[in-house]
Coordinates of C-alpha atoms and ligand atoms in Angstrom, one line a residue:
M13 CA 0.3 6.0 -31.9
N14 CA 2.8 8.3 -29.7
D15 CA 5.1 6.9 -27.5
Q16 CA 2.8 8.3 -24.3
K17 CA -0.1 6.5 -25.4
Q18 CA 1.4 3.1 -26.3
L19 CA 3.1 3.2 -22.9
A20 CA -0.2 3.7 -21.4
N21 CA -1.6 1.1 -23.2
F22 CA 1.2 -1.5 -22.6
V23 CA 0.5 -0.3 -18.3
Q24 CA -3.0 -1.1 -18.4
H25 CA -2.9 -4.9 -20.1
M26 CA 0.6 -6.0 -18.0
P27 CA -0.3 -8.2 -15.4
K28 CA 0.9 -6.5 -11.8
V29 CA 1.6 -6.6 -8.0
E30 CA 0.6 -4.4 -5.2
L31 CA 2.5 -4.2 -2.2
H32 CA 1.6 -0.9 -0.7
L33 CA -2.1 -0.2 -0.4
H34 CA -4.6 0.6 2.8
I35 CA -7.9 -1.5 1.9
E36 CA -9.5 1.6 4.2
G37 CA -7.7 3.8 1.7
T38 CA -10.0 2.5 -1.3
L39 CA -13.0 4.1 0.5
E40 CA -14.3 5.9 -2.4
P41 CA -16.7 8.5 -1.7
E42 CA -20.2 6.9 -2.7
M43 CA -19.2 3.9 -0.6
L44 CA -18.9 5.9 2.1
L45 CA -22.0 7.7 1.8
T46 CA -23.8 4.8 1.5
F47 CA -22.2 2.7 4.3
A48 CA -22.8 5.9 6.6
Q49 CA -26.5 5.5 5.9
R50 CA -26.7 1.9 6.3
N51 CA -25.3 2.0 9.6
D52 CA -26.7 5.7 10.7
I53 CA -23.4 7.1 11.1
A54 CA -23.1 11.2 10.9
L55 CA -20.3 12.5 8.5
P56 CA -19.2 16.6 8.1
Y57 CA -20.2 15.0 4.3
K58 CA -23.3 16.1 2.5
D59 CA -22.7 14.2 -0.4
I60 CA -20.3 13.5 -2.9
E61 CA -18.6 16.4 -4.2
S62 CA -18.6 17.8 -0.4
T63 CA -16.9 14.7 0.5
R64 CA -14.6 14.6 -2.7
A65 CA -13.5 18.3 -2.1
A66 CA -12.6 17.6 1.8
Y67 CA -9.7 15.5 0.0
Q68 CA -7.0 18.2 0.1
F69 CA -4.4 17.8 2.3
N70 CA -1.5 19.7 3.5
D71 CA 0.9 17.3 5.0
L72 CA 0.0 13.3 6.7
Q73 CA -1.6 14.5 9.6
S74 CA -4.0 16.1 8.0
F75 CA -4.8 13.4 5.8
L76 CA -5.1 10.8 8.6
D77 CA -7.7 12.9 10.4
V78 CA -10.1 12.8 7.2
Y79 CA -8.9 9.0 6.5
Y80 CA -9.7 7.9 10.0
L81 CA -13.0 9.8 10.0
G82 CA -14.1 7.6 6.5
T83 CA -13.3 4.6 8.8
L84 CA -16.4 5.4 11.3
V85 CA -18.9 4.2 8.5
L86 CA -17.1 0.7 8.7
R87 CA -19.3 -1.3 11.1
E88 CA -20.1 -5.0 10.1
E89 CA -18.2 -7.3 8.3
R90 CA -20.4 -6.7 5.2
D91 CA -19.2 -3.6 4.8
F92 CA -15.5 -4.8 5.6
Y93 CA -16.5 -7.5 2.5
E94 CA -18.0 -5.2 -0.1
L95 CA -14.8 -2.5 0.4
A96 CA -12.7 -5.5 -0.5
Q97 CA -15.1 -6.6 -2.6
A98 CA -14.8 -3.7 -4.8
Y99 CA -11.1 -3.0 -4.4
L100 CA -10.4 -6.5 -5.8
Q101 CA -12.9 -6.3 -9.1
R102 CA -10.9 -3.2 -9.4
C103 CA -7.7 -5.2 -9.6
K104 CA -9.2 -7.6 -12.0
R105 CA -9.8 -4.5 -14.8
L106 CA -6.4 -2.7 -13.5
G107 CA -4.8 -6.1 -14.4
I108 CA -3.2 -6.5 -11.1
M109 CA -2.8 -10.5 -10.3
H110 CA -1.4 -10.2 -6.7
T111 CA -1.9 -7.4 -4.0
E112 CA -0.7 -7.5 -0.6
I113 CA -3.2 -5.6 1.4
F114 CA -2.8 -3.6 5.1
F115 CA -5.5 -2.9 7.9
D116 CA -5.8 -1.2 10.5
P117 CA -7.5 -2.8 13.3
Q118 CA -7.0 -0.7 16.1
T119 CA -8.9 2.0 14.8
H120 CA -12.0 -0.1 14.6
L121 CA -11.1 -1.9 17.9
S122 CA -11.3 1.8 18.7
H123 CA -14.7 2.2 17.4
G124 CA -16.0 -1.0 18.8
V125 CA -16.1 -3.1 16.1
A126 CA -14.6 -6.7 17.0
L127 CA -11.7 -7.9 15.0
E128 CA -13.1 -11.4 13.5
V129 CA -15.7 -8.6 11.4
V130 CA -12.7 -7.0 10.1
I131 CA -10.9 -9.9 9.6
G132 CA -13.6 -12.2 8.1
G133 CA -15.1 -9.5 6.2
I134 CA -11.6 -8.8 4.2
H135 CA -10.8 -12.4 4.1
S136 CA -13.9 -13.7 2.4
A137 CA -13.7 -11.0 -0.3
L138 CA -10.2 -12.0 -1.2
K139 CA -10.9 -15.5 -1.2
E140 CA -13.7 -15.0 -3.4
A141 CA -11.1 -13.2 -6.1
E142 CA -9.0 -15.7 -5.9
C143 CA -11.4 -18.5 -6.6
E144 CA -13.2 -16.1 -9.1
W145 CA -10.6 -14.5 -10.8
G146 CA -7.5 -15.9 -10.1
I147 CA -6.0 -12.8 -8.1
S148 CA -3.5 -14.0 -5.5
S149 CA -3.5 -11.9 -2.0
A150 CA -2.1 -11.7 1.6
M151 CA -3.0 -9.5 4.5
I152 CA -0.8 -7.7 6.4
L153 CA -1.6 -6.3 9.9
C154 CA -0.6 -2.6 10.9
F155 CA -0.1 -1.2 13.6
E156 CA -0.7 2.9 14.3
R157 CA 2.5 4.1 15.4
D158 CA 0.9 7.0 17.3
R159 CA -0.8 4.5 19.5
D160 CA 0.4 3.0 22.6
A161 CA 2.8 -0.3 21.8
E162 CA 1.2 -1.9 24.9
S163 CA -1.3 -4.2 23.9
T164 CA 0.3 -4.8 20.3
V165 CA 1.5 -8.2 21.0
S166 CA -2.0 -9.8 22.1
L167 CA -3.9 -8.1 19.4
L168 CA -1.2 -10.0 17.0
H169 CA -2.0 -13.2 18.6
E170 CA -5.8 -12.7 18.4
A171 CA -5.5 -11.5 14.8
L172 CA -3.3 -14.7 14.4
R173 CA -5.7 -17.1 16.4
I174 CA -8.9 -15.3 13.5
G175 CA -7.3 -15.2 10.0
D176 CA -4.4 -15.4 7.4
I177 CA -2.0 -12.6 8.5
V178 CA 1.0 -13.1 6.7
G179 CA 2.8 -10.0 7.9
I180 CA 2.4 -7.2 10.3
G181 CA 3.4 -3.3 9.1
L182 CA 3.7 0.3 11.0
D183 CA 1.5 3.0 9.2
S184 CA 0.0 6.4 10.6
A185 CA 1.8 9.5 12.0
E186 CA 5.2 8.9 11.6
L187 CA 6.7 12.2 13.1
G188 CA 7.7 11.8 16.5
N189 CA 7.0 8.2 16.9
P190 CA 10.1 6.3 15.6
P191 CA 10.2 2.6 15.0
R192 CA 11.7 1.6 18.4
K193 CA 8.6 1.8 20.1
F194 CA 7.2 -1.4 18.4
Q195 CA 10.7 -3.5 18.9
E196 CA 8.2 -5.8 21.0
V197 CA 5.5 -6.7 19.0
F198 CA 8.3 -7.2 15.5
Q199 CA 10.2 -9.6 17.5
R200 CA 7.9 -11.6 18.6
A201 CA 6.6 -11.2 14.9
K202 CA 9.9 -12.3 13.8
T203 CA 9.9 -15.3 16.2
L204 CA 6.3 -16.5 14.9
G205 CA 7.9 -16.5 11.3
L206 CA 5.8 -13.3 10.0
H207 CA 7.0 -10.8 7.5
R208 CA 7.8 -7.3 8.9
V209 CA 7.0 -4.1 6.8
A210 CA 7.2 -0.5 8.3
H211 CA 6.4 3.0 6.7
A212 CA 9.9 4.9 7.3
G213 CA 11.4 7.9 5.6
E214 CA 7.7 9.2 3.9
E215 CA 7.9 12.6 6.6
G216 CA 10.3 11.3 8.7
P217 CA 14.2 11.3 8.3
P218 CA 16.5 8.7 7.6
E219 CA 17.2 8.3 10.7
Y220 CA 13.9 6.1 11.0
I221 CA 14.7 3.6 7.8
W222 CA 18.0 2.8 9.9
E223 CA 16.3 2.0 13.0
A224 CA 13.1 0.4 10.8
L225 CA 15.9 -2.1 9.5
D226 CA 17.9 -2.4 12.6
V227 CA 15.4 -2.9 15.4
L228 CA 12.2 -3.8 13.6
D229 CA 14.4 -6.2 11.3
V230 CA 11.8 -5.4 8.6
E231 CA 12.3 -6.6 4.8
R232 CA 10.7 -4.1 3.0
I233 CA 10.0 -0.4 3.5
D234 CA 6.8 1.6 2.9
H235 CA 7.2 4.4 0.9
G236 CA 11.2 4.8 2.1
V237 CA 11.7 8.1 -0.5
R238 CA 13.5 10.6 2.0
C239 CA 16.6 7.5 1.9
L240 CA 18.5 9.6 -0.7
E241 CA 19.5 12.1 2.2
D242 CA 21.9 9.8 3.6
P243 CA 24.4 8.0 1.3
R244 CA 25.0 5.3 3.8
L245 CA 21.4 4.3 3.8
V246 CA 21.7 3.9 0.4
Q247 CA 24.7 2.0 0.3
R248 CA 22.6 -0.7 2.7
L249 CA 19.5 -0.6 1.3
L250 CA 21.3 -1.7 -1.9
R251 CA 24.0 -4.2 -0.4
E252 CA 21.0 -6.2 1.3
R253 CA 18.1 -5.3 -1.4
I254 CA 15.7 -4.3 0.4
P255 CA 12.5 -3.0 -1.5
L256 CA 11.0 0.4 -1.5
T257 CA 7.0 0.5 -1.9
V258 CA 6.7 4.2 -3.4
C259 CA 3.7 5.5 -3.8
P260 CA 3.9 8.7 -6.1
F261 CA 0.3 10.2 -5.8
S262 CA 0.0 9.2 -2.1
N263 CA 3.9 11.9 -2.0
V264 CA 2.1 14.2 -4.0
E265 CA -1.0 15.1 -2.5
L266 CA 0.6 15.1 1.2
K267 CA 3.4 17.1 0.1
V268 CA 6.5 15.4 0.4
F269 CA 7.0 16.6 -3.1
P270 CA 5.5 19.5 -4.8
N271 CA 4.4 17.5 -7.7
L272 CA 5.0 14.5 -9.7
K273 CA 7.6 16.0 -11.7
S274 CA 9.7 16.4 -8.5
H275 CA 9.5 13.3 -7.5
N276 CA 12.7 11.5 -6.6
M277 CA 11.6 8.0 -8.4
G278 CA 14.1 8.5 -11.4
N279 CA 17.1 9.3 -9.0
L280 CA 15.6 6.1 -6.5
L281 CA 15.9 4.0 -10.1
D282 CA 18.8 5.6 -11.3
A283 CA 20.6 4.4 -7.7
G284 CA 20.0 1.1 -8.3
L285 CA 17.6 0.5 -5.4
Q286 CA 14.5 -2.0 -5.4
V287 CA 11.8 0.3 -6.1
T288 CA 7.9 -0.2 -6.9
I289 CA 5.1 2.0 -7.9
N290 CA 2.0 1.4 -5.5
S291 CA -1.1 3.5 -4.9
D292 CA -1.4 3.3 -0.9
D293 CA -5.1 5.1 -0.8
P294 CA -6.1 5.1 -4.1
A295 CA -9.9 6.8 -2.9
Y296 CA -7.9 10.0 -1.2
F297 CA -5.2 10.3 -3.6
G298 CA -6.8 10.4 -7.3
G299 CA -5.7 7.9 -9.4
Y300 CA -4.9 3.7 -8.7
L301 CA -2.1 1.7 -9.7
N302 CA -2.1 2.1 -13.1
E303 CA -2.5 5.8 -13.0
N304 CA 0.3 5.8 -10.5
I305 CA 2.3 4.0 -13.2
I306 CA 1.4 5.6 -16.2
S307 CA 1.8 9.2 -14.9
T308 CA 4.9 8.8 -13.0
V309 CA 6.6 7.2 -15.8
N310 CA 5.4 9.2 -18.4
C311 CA 6.2 12.8 -16.2
L312 CA 9.7 11.5 -15.2
E313 CA 10.6 10.5 -18.9
R314 CA 11.0 7.4 -18.4
D315 CA 10.5 4.3 -20.9
F316 CA 9.3 1.1 -20.9
N317 CA 12.3 -0.8 -19.6
D318 CA 11.6 1.4 -16.3
V319 CA 7.9 0.1 -16.2
V320 CA 9.3 -3.6 -16.7
L321 CA 12.1 -3.5 -13.7
L322 CA 9.7 -1.8 -11.3
Q323 CA 7.3 -4.8 -12.2
K324 CA 10.1 -6.9 -11.7
N325 CA 10.9 -5.8 -8.1
A326 CA 7.3 -5.7 -7.2
I327 CA 7.6 -9.3 -7.9
E328 CA 10.5 -10.0 -6.1
A329 CA 9.7 -8.3 -3.4
S330 CA 6.3 -9.9 -2.7
F331 CA 5.8 -12.4 0.2
C332 CA 4.7 -14.9 -2.7
S333 CA 6.5 -18.6 -2.8
R334 CA 9.6 -18.8 -5.0
D335 CA 7.2 -20.8 -7.4
E336 CA 4.7 -18.3 -7.4
K337 CA 7.2 -15.8 -8.5
I338 CA 8.2 -17.5 -11.2
G339 CA 5.1 -18.2 -12.5
M340 CA 4.4 -14.5 -12.1
L341 CA 7.3 -13.4 -13.8
A342 CA 6.8 -16.3 -16.5
R343 CA 3.1 -14.2 -17.2
L344 CA 4.9 -10.6 -17.3
E345 CA 7.5 -12.4 -19.7
R346 CA 4.7 -13.5 -22.1
Y347 CA 2.9 -10.5 -21.9
I348 CA 6.0 -8.3 -23.2
A349 CA 6.2 -10.9 -25.6
S350 CA 3.1 -10.8 -27.0
F351 CA 2.7 -6.9 -26.9
K352 CA 2.0 -5.4 -30.5
F353 CA 4.3 -2.3 -30.3
V354 CA 3.3 -0.2 -32.9
I355 CA 6.2 1.9 -34.3
Ligands
HPA28 N1 0.9 6.9 5.2 C1 0.9 6.2 6.7 N2 -0.1 5.8 7.1 C2 -1.2 5.8 6.5 C3 -1.1 6.0 5.3 C4 -0.1 6.8 4.9 O1 -0.1 6.8 3.4 N3 -2.4 5.5 5.1 C5 -3.0 4.9 5.5 N4 -2.3 5.1 6.8
ZN29 ZN1 1.0 3.7 3.3

């Protein structure tokens, strides 16, 4: 068996953790069209082929336009439940043992969908997956940075009243929307003992990563690939061991890098940063977690040690308890010890 095949085989069955996944970004064309019909929502796509053909992006904004259009079909609790259930079924097939899921409540509220509907649907699917398949998960409420920050604190309190939110994040159009706009809600989240993450340094400059750390006091940076433009920032990320949740397919599809070969994942690893690989919006970017890991590692000519390091980083960077992390590390070690390498 050649090395690439063996590595793919190793990744397929390895117990994995995913830390950067927008549940709305798992809406596959088949489901999009089914929900549109069921909820009587008119879309500009007539079939699966024309839907997939529309998934061509020049940058983050052109993606967000398509992504938010897709969210229009999510109306009932059952839609959110089925969406999350489909992703968790995939997690089972992909060997994902723990996943931390983003959702965008402001979008759904703007469509007249109540917060209870969104959180209730996702939460039921997560609990079911935990009971049936032992997949653990956490929900992270994302605020959209291109919206007003005004009602975010009350939205956070409302969400906490409804369900199990472990933390908050910041997503959507980065350029022109610096993190500091959301200082108040991030401060409140910290007071409430919630975890904090933010998308920064995807399209935006390294200054946004500094601001996410200094002003929002985040514990992880989502994307963060532009940190390498600022050596002082790299020193800070190393010193404080701040994880980066990198999404290679997303970065290529949104033209942050022209192709996978020119992705800076290898440089991030070589710098000693705590990088992880994730799928972001897999229905739109052409692959789920395993494909992101396998293609990136093969394309950048990295090896088994890097795959294992990336997974150990993800376990450490997760918002699980110390005991849960020890359990996941032990599961990973058992898998490595039992894997039959063919020489
Ligand atoms: N970046 C920023 N916001 C998002 C993304 C992304 O990749 N996906 C969904 N919202
Ligand atoms: Zn993202």
